[in-house]
Short mmCIF file of C-alpha atoms in Angstrom, two decimals:
data_model
loop_
_atom_site.label_atom_id
_atom_site.label_comp_id
_atom_site.label_asym_id
_atom_site.label_seq_id
_atom_site.Cartn_x
_atom_site.Cartn_y
_atom_site.Cartn_z
CA MET A 1 117.08 13.38 95.66
CA LEU A 2 118.69 10.18 94.06
CA THR A 3 116.18 7.61 92.71
CA TYR A 4 117.67 5.77 89.55
CA THR A 5 121.29 5.85 90.68
CA LYS A 6 123.25 5.56 93.84
CA LYS A 7 125.96 6.67 94.65
CA LEU A 8 129.21 4.84 96.88
CA LYS A 9 132.57 5.10 97.03
CA PHE A 10 134.97 3.07 95.57
CA HIS A 11 135.78 1.11 98.37
CA GLU A 12 132.57 0.75 98.95
CA TYR A 13 130.73 -1.33 95.75
CA PRO A 14 131.93 -4.88 97.01
CA PHE A 15 130.28 -4.22 100.06
CA LEU A 16 127.63 -3.25 98.56
CA ARG A 17 127.41 -6.41 95.65
CA GLY A 18 127.38 -9.18 98.77
CA LYS A 19 130.69 -10.53 97.36
CA PRO A 20 134.28 -9.06 96.12
CA SER A 21 134.78 -9.58 92.36
CA LEU A 22 137.69 -11.99 91.06
CA LEU A 23 140.70 -8.60 90.77
CA GLY A 24 139.67 -6.10 92.94
CA ARG A 25 142.75 -4.16 92.72
CA LEU A 26 145.95 -5.13 90.43
CA ASP A 27 148.78 -3.19 91.59
CA ILE A 28 151.24 -2.88 88.80
CA GLU A 29 155.57 -2.06 89.02
CA LEU A 30 156.38 -0.45 86.03
CA THR A 31 159.80 -0.70 86.35
CA GLU A 32 162.40 -1.13 88.58
CA ARG A 33 164.78 1.37 87.45
CA CYS A 34 164.70 5.01 89.85
CA ASN A 35 165.77 8.22 89.44
CA ASN A 36 166.84 7.91 93.42
CA ASP A 37 169.04 5.56 95.34
CA CYS A 38 167.60 5.75 98.57
CA ILE A 39 170.07 3.98 101.45
CA HIS A 40 167.65 1.96 102.25
CA CYS A 41 165.58 0.50 99.28
CA CYS A 42 164.34 -2.96 98.52
CA ASN A 43 163.71 -2.57 95.11
CA ASN A 44 165.72 -0.13 93.08
CA LEU A 45 167.54 -0.54 89.43
CA PRO A 46 169.63 2.07 88.24
CA GLU A 47 167.79 4.69 85.81
CA ASP A 48 169.36 4.16 83.39
CA ALA A 49 169.45 -0.32 83.73
CA PRO A 50 169.24 -2.73 80.96
CA ALA A 51 166.27 -3.93 82.02
CA ARG A 52 164.95 -1.30 80.76
CA HIS A 53 164.76 -3.80 77.70
CA ARG A 54 162.69 -6.34 79.42
CA GLU A 55 159.88 -4.74 81.26
CA MET A 56 157.05 -4.74 80.15
CA ASP A 57 155.60 -3.01 76.91
CA THR A 58 153.18 -0.44 76.41
CA ALA A 59 151.18 -2.32 74.36
CA PHE A 60 151.51 -5.31 76.96
CA LEU A 61 151.17 -3.35 79.87
CA ARG A 62 147.33 -2.06 78.35
CA GLU A 63 146.03 -5.19 77.64
CA ILE A 64 147.07 -6.57 81.33
CA VAL A 65 144.91 -3.33 82.30
CA THR A 66 142.10 -4.53 79.93
CA GLN A 67 142.51 -7.86 81.45
CA ALA A 68 141.78 -6.34 84.85
CA ALA A 69 138.75 -4.30 84.49
CA ASP A 70 137.20 -7.09 82.35
CA LEU A 71 137.87 -8.94 85.85
CA GLY A 72 135.79 -6.87 87.29
CA CYS A 73 138.67 -4.33 89.16
CA LEU A 74 138.06 -1.06 90.42
CA SER A 75 141.57 0.04 91.55
CA VAL A 76 145.32 -0.20 89.35
CA ARG A 77 147.79 1.39 91.52
CA PHE A 78 151.26 1.97 89.72
CA THR A 79 154.26 1.83 91.32
CA GLY A 80 158.36 0.92 90.44
CA GLY A 81 160.87 1.51 90.81
CA GLU A 82 159.92 5.62 90.46
CA PRO A 83 156.59 4.64 88.07
CA LEU A 84 156.86 8.24 86.04
CA LEU A 85 160.11 6.73 84.71
CA ARG A 86 158.34 5.94 81.97
CA ASP A 87 157.89 7.45 79.42
CA ASP A 88 154.81 5.99 78.53
CA PHE A 89 152.70 6.40 82.21
CA ALA A 90 150.48 9.44 81.64
CA GLY A 91 149.12 7.97 78.31
CA LEU A 92 148.67 4.41 80.02
CA TYR A 93 147.34 6.44 84.04
CA LEU A 94 144.87 8.04 80.88
CA PHE A 95 143.92 4.54 79.88
CA THR A 96 143.31 2.28 82.96
CA ARG A 97 141.09 6.07 83.60
CA ARG A 98 139.54 5.11 80.89
CA LEU A 99 138.59 1.66 81.53
CA GLY A 100 136.61 3.46 84.13
CA MET A 101 139.17 2.59 87.00
CA GLN A 102 140.70 4.57 90.33
CA VAL A 103 144.41 5.04 89.91
CA ILE A 104 146.67 5.21 92.45
CA VAL A 105 150.65 6.45 92.27
CA PHE A 106 153.37 5.53 94.61
CA THR A 107 156.21 8.04 93.63
CA ASN A 108 158.76 10.35 94.90
CA GLY A 109 157.55 13.13 93.63
CA ARG A 110 160.48 14.26 91.48
CA LEU A 111 159.44 13.58 88.00
CA ILE A 112 156.20 15.82 88.26
CA THR A 113 155.77 17.60 85.15
CA PRO A 114 153.32 20.84 84.70
CA GLU A 115 151.53 18.94 82.21
CA LEU A 116 151.31 15.59 84.59
CA ALA A 117 149.91 16.96 87.23
CA ALA A 118 147.72 18.90 85.03
CA LEU A 119 146.16 15.47 83.63
CA PHE A 120 145.45 14.95 87.26
CA ALA A 121 143.80 17.94 88.29
CA LYS A 122 141.14 17.01 84.40
CA TYR A 123 140.87 14.05 85.17
CA PRO A 124 141.51 12.45 88.90
CA PRO A 125 143.11 9.71 89.56
CA GLY A 126 140.21 8.68 91.97
CA ASN A 127 142.83 8.32 95.15
CA PRO A 128 145.40 10.77 96.59
CA VAL A 129 148.84 10.69 94.36
CA GLU A 130 151.38 8.75 97.75
CA ILE A 131 154.77 10.97 97.83
CA SER A 132 157.53 9.41 100.12
CA VAL A 133 159.69 11.62 102.02
CA TYR A 134 163.29 11.52 102.10
CA GLY A 135 163.84 14.43 103.77
CA MET A 136 162.89 17.63 104.59
CA ARG A 137 165.62 20.21 103.94
CA PRO A 138 168.95 19.30 101.22
CA GLU A 139 171.18 17.69 102.68
CA SER A 140 169.21 15.28 104.75
CA TYR A 141 166.62 14.12 101.64
CA ASP A 142 169.65 14.35 98.99
CA ALA A 143 172.17 11.76 101.93
CA ALA A 144 169.13 9.10 102.17
CA SER A 145 167.97 10.05 98.74
CA GLY A 146 171.92 8.74 96.99
CA ARG A 147 170.74 11.60 94.33
CA LYS A 148 171.48 15.49 94.87
CA GLY A 149 169.57 17.35 93.69
CA ALA A 150 167.28 15.71 94.46
CA PHE A 151 165.40 17.61 97.18
CA HIS A 152 164.56 20.19 95.10
CA GLU A 153 162.85 18.29 92.33
CA PHE A 154 160.61 16.75 94.96
CA ARG A 155 159.61 19.91 96.15
CA ARG A 156 158.59 21.47 93.17
CA GLY A 157 156.53 18.08 92.36
CA THR A 158 154.86 18.18 95.55
CA GLY A 159 154.33 22.13 94.23
CA LEU A 160 153.20 21.48 91.22
CA LEU A 161 150.16 19.44 92.63
CA GLN A 162 148.71 21.95 95.29
CA LYS A 163 149.32 24.19 92.45
CA HIS A 164 146.53 22.26 90.57
CA GLY A 165 144.70 21.00 93.43
CA VAL A 166 145.42 17.38 92.86
CA ARG A 167 144.91 15.28 96.22
CA PHE A 168 148.30 13.56 97.95
CA VAL A 169 149.88 12.21 100.82
CA LEU A 170 153.23 12.31 102.10
CA LYS A 171 154.66 9.33 103.81
CA SER A 172 158.45 9.54 105.67
CA SER A 173 161.16 7.00 105.66
CA VAL A 174 163.31 6.76 108.85
CA LEU A 175 166.46 7.12 108.27
CA PRO A 176 169.84 8.33 109.84
CA PRO A 177 170.53 10.99 107.24
CA ASN A 178 166.45 12.46 108.51
CA ARG A 179 166.09 11.45 112.04
CA ALA A 180 166.04 14.79 112.72
CA ASP A 181 163.58 15.77 110.32
CA MET A 182 160.45 14.10 111.90
CA ALA A 183 159.20 17.53 113.80
CA GLU A 184 159.57 19.49 110.66
CA PHE A 185 157.92 16.81 108.75
CA GLU A 186 154.79 16.89 110.92
CA GLU A 187 154.79 20.19 110.81
CA TRP A 188 155.03 20.80 107.86
CA LEU A 189 151.68 17.64 107.19
CA GLN A 190 150.10 20.28 108.96
CA GLU A 191 150.35 23.40 106.95
CA LEU A 192 149.46 21.31 103.64
CA ASP A 193 146.15 20.60 102.52
CA VAL A 194 146.52 17.57 102.14
CA GLU A 195 144.23 14.15 102.10
CA ASN A 196 145.54 12.76 105.28
CA ARG A 197 147.34 15.01 108.11
CA ARG A 198 148.97 11.82 110.46
CA PRO A 199 152.85 11.70 109.84
CA ARG A 200 153.15 7.89 108.07
CA TYR A 201 156.80 6.05 108.95
CA ALA A 202 158.60 3.49 107.56
CA MET A 203 161.16 2.65 109.77
CA ASN A 204 161.44 -1.74 109.72
CA PHE A 205 163.12 -1.41 106.12
CA ASP A 206 162.53 -5.01 103.98
CA LEU A 207 165.49 -6.19 102.60
CA ARG A 208 165.97 -6.84 98.69
CA SER A 209 163.33 -8.13 96.80
CA ARG A 210 165.03 -9.93 94.45
CA ARG A 211 167.81 -11.02 96.95
CA ASP A 212 170.42 -10.32 94.37
CA ASP A 213 172.68 -7.81 96.68
CA PRO A 214 174.21 -9.14 99.34
CA GLY A 215 176.03 -6.08 100.62
CA LYS A 216 173.12 -3.28 100.68
CA ASN A 217 170.99 -6.31 102.62
CA GLU A 218 173.84 -5.46 105.27
CA ARG A 219 173.51 -2.22 104.62
CA ILE A 220 169.47 -1.96 105.28
CA GLU A 221 169.64 -4.09 108.04
CA LYS A 222 171.95 -1.69 109.82
CA LEU A 223 169.68 1.00 108.91
CA ARG A 224 166.51 -0.57 110.75
CA LEU A 225 165.65 1.11 114.04
CA SER A 226 165.65 -1.18 116.91
CA PRO A 227 162.24 -2.80 118.48
CA GLU A 228 162.68 0.08 120.94
CA GLU A 229 163.07 2.53 118.92
CA THR A 230 160.38 1.29 116.99
CA VAL A 231 157.78 1.60 119.52
CA ARG A 232 159.05 4.53 120.45
CA VAL A 233 158.21 6.00 117.32
CA LEU A 234 154.87 4.22 116.66
CA ALA A 235 154.15 5.62 119.97
CA ARG A 236 154.60 9.50 119.20
CA SER A 237 151.30 9.11 117.45
CA PRO A 238 148.54 10.00 120.78
CA ARG A 239 145.98 7.46 119.43
CA TYR A 240 148.78 3.98 118.84
CA VAL A 241 147.50 2.55 122.40
CA GLU A 242 144.05 2.89 121.73
CA GLU A 243 144.15 1.78 118.53
CA MET A 244 145.84 -1.47 118.86
CA ARG A 245 143.97 -2.05 120.94
CA GLU A 246 141.01 -1.75 119.11
CA PHE A 247 143.11 -4.24 115.89
CA CYS A 248 144.75 -6.28 118.89
CA GLY A 249 141.09 -7.27 119.70
CA LYS A 250 140.32 -8.40 116.27
CA PHE A 251 143.49 -9.54 114.41
CA ILE A 252 145.61 -11.53 116.72
CA GLY A 253 145.81 -15.25 117.89
CA PRO A 254 147.91 -18.23 116.60
CA PRO A 255 147.92 -18.76 112.75
CA GLY A 256 148.79 -22.36 112.30
CA GLU A 257 150.63 -24.17 109.90
CA LYS A 258 148.27 -22.16 107.35
CA LEU A 259 151.04 -19.35 105.64
CA PHE A 260 149.57 -17.28 103.50
CA SER A 261 146.85 -15.86 106.67
CA CYS A 262 147.34 -12.36 105.10
CA GLY A 263 145.44 -11.20 101.51
CA ALA A 264 148.31 -12.17 99.03
CA GLY A 265 147.06 -13.82 96.27
CA HIS A 266 143.50 -12.30 96.69
CA GLY A 267 144.62 -10.01 94.39
CA ALA A 268 147.45 -9.49 92.30
CA CYS A 269 150.73 -7.84 91.96
CA VAL A 270 152.84 -7.41 88.64
CA ASP A 271 156.53 -7.08 88.13
CA ALA A 272 157.64 -5.17 85.78
CA TYR A 273 158.73 -7.67 83.18
CA GLY A 274 154.88 -9.43 83.61
CA ARG A 275 155.24 -11.78 86.14
CA ALA A 276 151.91 -12.15 88.92
CA GLN A 277 152.84 -12.04 91.36
CA MET A 278 150.45 -12.83 95.19
CA CYS A 279 151.92 -9.99 96.48
CA LEU A 280 154.30 -7.47 95.88
CA PRO A 281 157.60 -8.68 97.61
CA LEU A 282 156.92 -12.22 96.99
CA ARG A 283 158.85 -12.62 94.19
CA ASP A 284 159.91 -16.39 94.99
CA PRO A 285 159.71 -18.07 91.58
CA ASP A 286 157.96 -20.70 92.23
CA THR A 287 154.87 -19.11 93.32
CA VAL A 288 154.69 -16.82 89.96
CA VAL A 289 152.89 -17.01 86.84
CA ASP A 290 154.06 -15.76 83.56
CA LEU A 291 151.37 -13.65 82.33
CA HIS A 292 153.27 -14.04 78.78
CA LYS A 293 152.05 -17.43 79.62
CA ALA A 294 148.99 -17.87 81.08
CA THR A 295 146.11 -14.82 82.27
CA LEU A 296 145.23 -13.00 84.95
CA LYS A 297 142.27 -14.93 85.54
CA SER A 298 144.22 -18.23 85.23
CA ALA A 299 146.46 -16.54 87.95
CA LEU A 300 143.57 -15.98 90.55
CA GLU A 301 141.94 -19.00 89.96
CA ASP A 302 143.93 -21.54 90.08
CA THR A 303 147.81 -20.77 90.50
CA PHE A 304 147.41 -18.60 93.35
CA PRO A 305 144.24 -20.46 95.41
CA LYS A 306 146.54 -23.69 95.62
CA LEU A 307 149.61 -21.65 96.65
CA ARG A 308 147.16 -19.68 99.08
CA GLU A 309 146.83 -24.02 100.76
CA THR A 310 151.02 -23.68 101.29
CA ARG A 311 151.39 -25.18 105.09
CA ALA A 312 154.70 -24.49 106.81
CA THR A 313 157.18 -26.71 107.46
CA HIS A 314 160.20 -25.36 108.90
CA PRO A 315 160.12 -26.59 112.56
CA GLU A 316 160.97 -23.89 114.13
CA TYR A 317 157.66 -21.44 112.22
CA LEU A 318 156.24 -24.59 113.98
CA ALA A 319 157.56 -24.72 117.35
CA ARG A 320 157.20 -20.26 117.33
CA CYS A 321 154.92 -18.27 114.16
CA ALA A 322 152.39 -21.01 114.37
CA ARG A 323 151.33 -21.19 117.92
CA CYS A 324 152.63 -17.23 118.61
CA PHE A 325 149.28 -15.33 119.60
CA LEU A 326 151.11 -11.66 118.09
CA LYS A 327 150.45 -12.75 114.54
CA GLY A 328 148.33 -10.04 113.64
CA LEU A 329 151.52 -7.75 115.48
CA CYS A 330 154.27 -9.39 113.71
CA GLU A 331 155.00 -8.55 110.39
CA GLN A 332 155.78 -12.48 109.59
CA CYS A 333 155.01 -13.62 106.41
CA PRO A 334 155.98 -15.76 103.07
CA ALA A 335 157.01 -12.70 101.47
CA LYS A 336 159.25 -11.29 104.75
CA SER A 337 161.20 -14.94 104.50
CA TRP A 338 161.44 -15.20 101.60
CA MET A 339 163.78 -11.82 101.44
CA GLU A 340 165.43 -12.58 104.58
CA HIS A 341 165.87 -16.80 103.68
CA GLY A 342 164.40 -17.20 100.76
CA THR A 343 161.98 -19.47 102.52
CA LEU A 344 158.59 -19.33 102.62
CA ASP A 345 158.77 -20.22 106.22
CA THR A 346 161.49 -18.97 108.51
CA PRO A 347 160.75 -17.06 110.87
CA VAL A 348 162.45 -13.64 110.63
CA GLU A 349 163.63 -12.78 113.74
CA TYR A 350 164.09 -9.11 113.87
CA LEU A 351 160.28 -9.18 112.82
CA CYS A 352 159.94 -10.99 115.59
CA ASP A 353 161.93 -8.43 118.28
CA VAL A 354 159.74 -5.57 116.48
CA ALA A 355 156.52 -7.55 117.55
CA HIS A 356 157.23 -8.15 121.20
CA ALA A 357 158.64 -5.21 121.74
CA GLN A 358 155.45 -3.93 120.99
CA ALA A 359 153.28 -6.52 122.97
CA ARG A 360 155.65 -5.71 126.18
CA TYR A 361 154.61 -1.79 125.78
CA LEU A 362 151.11 -2.94 125.15
CA GLY A 363 150.71 -4.98 127.95
CA LEU A 364 149.72 -8.47 126.53
CA ILE A 365 153.63 -10.03 127.52
CA LYS A 366 155.63 -9.26 130.05
CA GLY A 367 159.68 -9.10 129.75
CA GLY A 368 161.28 -12.03 128.91
CA GLU A 369 157.88 -13.80 127.67
CA LYS A 370 158.21 -15.43 124.45
CA ALA A 371 154.59 -15.15 123.06
CA TRP A 372 154.12 -18.54 121.65
CA GLU A 373 154.77 -19.89 124.71
CA VAL A 374 151.06 -17.94 126.09
CA GLY A 375 148.54 -20.10 126.80
CA ASN A 376 146.48 -17.51 128.23
CA TRP A 377 146.16 -15.37 125.51
CA ARG A 378 143.08 -14.81 125.14
CA GLU A 379 142.31 -13.86 128.61
CA ARG A 380 145.10 -11.20 127.87
CA ARG A 381 143.91 -9.96 125.14
CA THR A 382 140.38 -9.45 126.64
CA LEU A 383 142.42 -7.20 129.35
CA MET A 384 143.58 -5.54 127.13
CA MET A 385 140.22 -4.78 125.42
CA GLU A 386 138.49 -3.89 128.99
CA THR A 387 140.75 -1.62 129.94
CA LYS A 388 140.28 0.32 126.66
CA GLY A 389 139.52 4.18 127.23
CA LYS A 390 141.37 3.80 130.90
CA MET B 1 117.97 22.56 83.15
CA GLU B 2 113.80 21.57 82.20
CA LEU B 3 114.28 18.52 80.54
CA GLY B 4 111.12 18.20 78.27
CA LEU B 5 110.40 14.90 75.74
CA ASP B 6 111.83 16.31 72.50
CA ALA B 7 115.21 16.15 74.09
CA ILE B 8 118.09 13.99 72.80
CA CYS B 9 120.77 13.30 75.26
CA THR B 10 123.62 10.88 75.18
CA ALA B 11 126.35 9.92 77.46
CA SER B 12 129.28 12.40 79.10
CA GLU B 13 132.72 11.59 77.08
CA ASP B 14 133.97 12.70 80.97
CA VAL B 15 131.95 9.52 82.11
CA VAL B 16 132.75 5.69 81.53
CA ALA B 17 129.65 3.05 81.77
CA ARG B 18 131.27 -0.49 83.17
CA GLU B 19 129.36 -3.41 83.38
CA ILE B 20 130.15 -5.63 85.80
CA GLU B 21 128.83 -9.26 85.90
CA GLY B 22 125.35 -7.07 84.80
CA GLU B 23 125.46 -4.73 87.29
CA LEU B 24 125.95 -0.95 85.27
CA ILE B 25 127.63 1.32 86.94
CA ILE B 26 129.11 4.50 85.60
CA VAL B 27 132.46 6.26 86.69
CA PRO B 28 133.34 10.09 86.46
CA LEU B 29 136.57 10.18 84.61
CA ALA B 30 136.99 14.44 84.39
CA ALA B 31 136.69 16.55 87.70
CA GLY B 32 133.65 18.38 88.09
CA ILE B 33 131.52 15.37 87.29
CA GLY B 34 129.72 13.34 90.01
CA ASP B 35 130.43 15.29 93.52
CA ALA B 36 134.08 13.44 94.54
CA GLU B 37 136.49 11.65 91.92
CA ASP B 38 136.31 9.14 94.08
CA ASP B 39 132.61 8.18 94.10
CA LEU B 40 130.94 6.03 91.12
CA TYR B 41 127.09 5.69 90.39
CA THR B 42 125.07 2.29 90.52
CA MET B 43 121.57 2.52 88.33
CA ASN B 44 118.62 0.49 89.30
CA GLU B 45 117.39 -2.06 86.68
CA THR B 46 114.90 1.02 85.45
CA GLY B 47 118.13 3.08 85.06
CA LYS B 48 120.41 0.58 83.24
CA ALA B 49 117.04 -0.19 80.56
CA ILE B 50 117.14 3.64 79.65
CA TRP B 51 120.64 4.37 79.98
CA GLY B 52 121.48 1.92 77.06
CA ARG B 53 118.91 3.39 74.84
CA LEU B 54 120.48 7.51 75.73
CA ASP B 55 122.98 7.56 72.27
CA GLY B 56 121.75 11.28 70.76
CA LYS B 57 119.85 10.06 68.23
CA ARG B 58 116.60 8.77 70.09
CA THR B 59 114.50 11.80 72.09
CA LEU B 60 113.56 11.28 75.02
CA ARG B 61 110.25 10.12 73.81
CA ASP B 62 111.28 7.91 71.73
CA VAL B 63 113.19 6.01 74.28
CA SER B 64 109.89 6.38 76.60
CA ALA B 65 107.85 4.54 73.39
CA GLU B 66 110.25 1.79 73.26
CA LEU B 67 110.52 1.14 76.87
CA ALA B 68 107.19 1.08 77.34
CA ALA B 69 106.44 -1.43 74.23
CA GLU B 70 109.03 -3.50 75.33
CA PHE B 71 108.43 -4.34 79.05
CA ASN B 72 104.14 -3.89 78.47
CA ALA B 73 103.86 -0.69 80.67
CA PRO B 74 102.06 2.96 80.76
CA PRO B 75 103.79 5.20 78.79
CA GLY B 76 103.76 8.33 81.21
CA GLU B 77 104.74 6.40 83.68
CA ILE B 78 107.46 5.17 81.65
CA GLU B 79 108.38 9.19 80.43
CA LYS B 80 107.73 10.37 83.73
CA ASP B 81 111.29 7.25 84.67
CA VAL B 82 112.99 8.40 81.92
CA LEU B 83 112.92 12.25 82.09
CA GLY B 84 113.53 11.08 85.56
CA LEU B 85 116.94 9.66 85.12
CA ALA B 86 117.69 12.18 82.76
CA ALA B 87 117.41 15.08 84.47
CA GLU B 88 119.39 13.89 87.47
CA LEU B 89 122.44 12.60 85.49
CA ALA B 90 122.47 15.28 83.02
CA ARG B 91 122.22 17.90 86.67
CA ARG B 92 125.48 15.62 87.09
CA LYS B 93 127.01 15.89 83.95
CA MET B 94 127.53 12.61 83.50
CA LEU B 95 124.55 12.85 80.50
CA VAL B 96 124.63 15.28 77.77
CA VAL B 97 121.58 17.34 76.36
CA LEU B 98 122.25 17.87 72.26
#
């Protein structure tokens, strides 16, 4: 029986203390380079891109991670690009773990070696490794990832994690080359001893977060599922309606003029070049802090709180999004607006359409209704909650 | 394993002790330490005072005597606390008995 110590999960710790640390989790994009060239990716540079020379060096990364630990941070997420492309990944991983923080690794799994799998087994990350799956067979995976032979490397990587007993989760993207693989992916999830067997899909793809490639943006837009297709995929989960009812009961409602109703800026993300961002895709230069000149603490205490007070000025946003009760269901946010339009407050029509399609499916609005014109949204939400379980 | 007051203990290299705003937390680093890889452990004030003295040099008797003097507490009670915490942490492999 414990008497002197209390055991709890990492995510329970802030609740035990009654107040969160200044920084709960730090996201670090170790590189924007990737060994894949996925047809839908918003964020990849070629593996040998010159940007490599501008990336944070090991010493600087260690300094950032140490600052995070000093601020009470409990988790660091390493993402990219493909974070395992960095030669110093294993050292950074162990350094971060030795500071007493959990690590979350986002990877395509292709570069997992026996040595790395053994390291994860000996010093577990504290969170399942998160692996993106681009197909269930060589033809589909390689077509979606833009790399011949990638599928076999990905399967070897997941096999190594299994062999070493490392926990991992899988998530997929619904793309033209792999749409026929969905059932097989879901069967595989059931067979594997993975942390979460529930299928997770990306399908409403983001545009380029650096706003650097209009041609690729056009191609990404063509890969997005239509709003109706999105609902069909979401509704494959038998618990979709029940969960959305619960979610909407808590989180929908007009956001008003304040732009940041999300968690952006409560934590921090660091891009590959040492700039702190309020969230990973929000790269508007007016919202980032250069960590070569300032500290994480100053970004979190001074810059981000001021930015979080930003109010919308775009007339369309004020007329629609600010009054729309589907906020919560809709993914409209400053980062999405930035990627689509280069501003923080321009409505993203595609996301608006997806939210409306979901709302129609859930019975919150009728065909042809615009959610920002609905006055009795509270009654509708209550009605939806009352039908729970029926 | 039964621990006696003559035992000398120190923190395992497979855990990390952190202090967050005055609170001591112990984070398992290696597999097999603690119960699950996503657990952490907080320590009460008594535990924190004891932990800081488990340095691989003092015996548990030395630690108890120091704490009894510092807190002006009955040595018997303090010894019970020190042995209790050490046993608890040793069982979880967070403490190494030298």
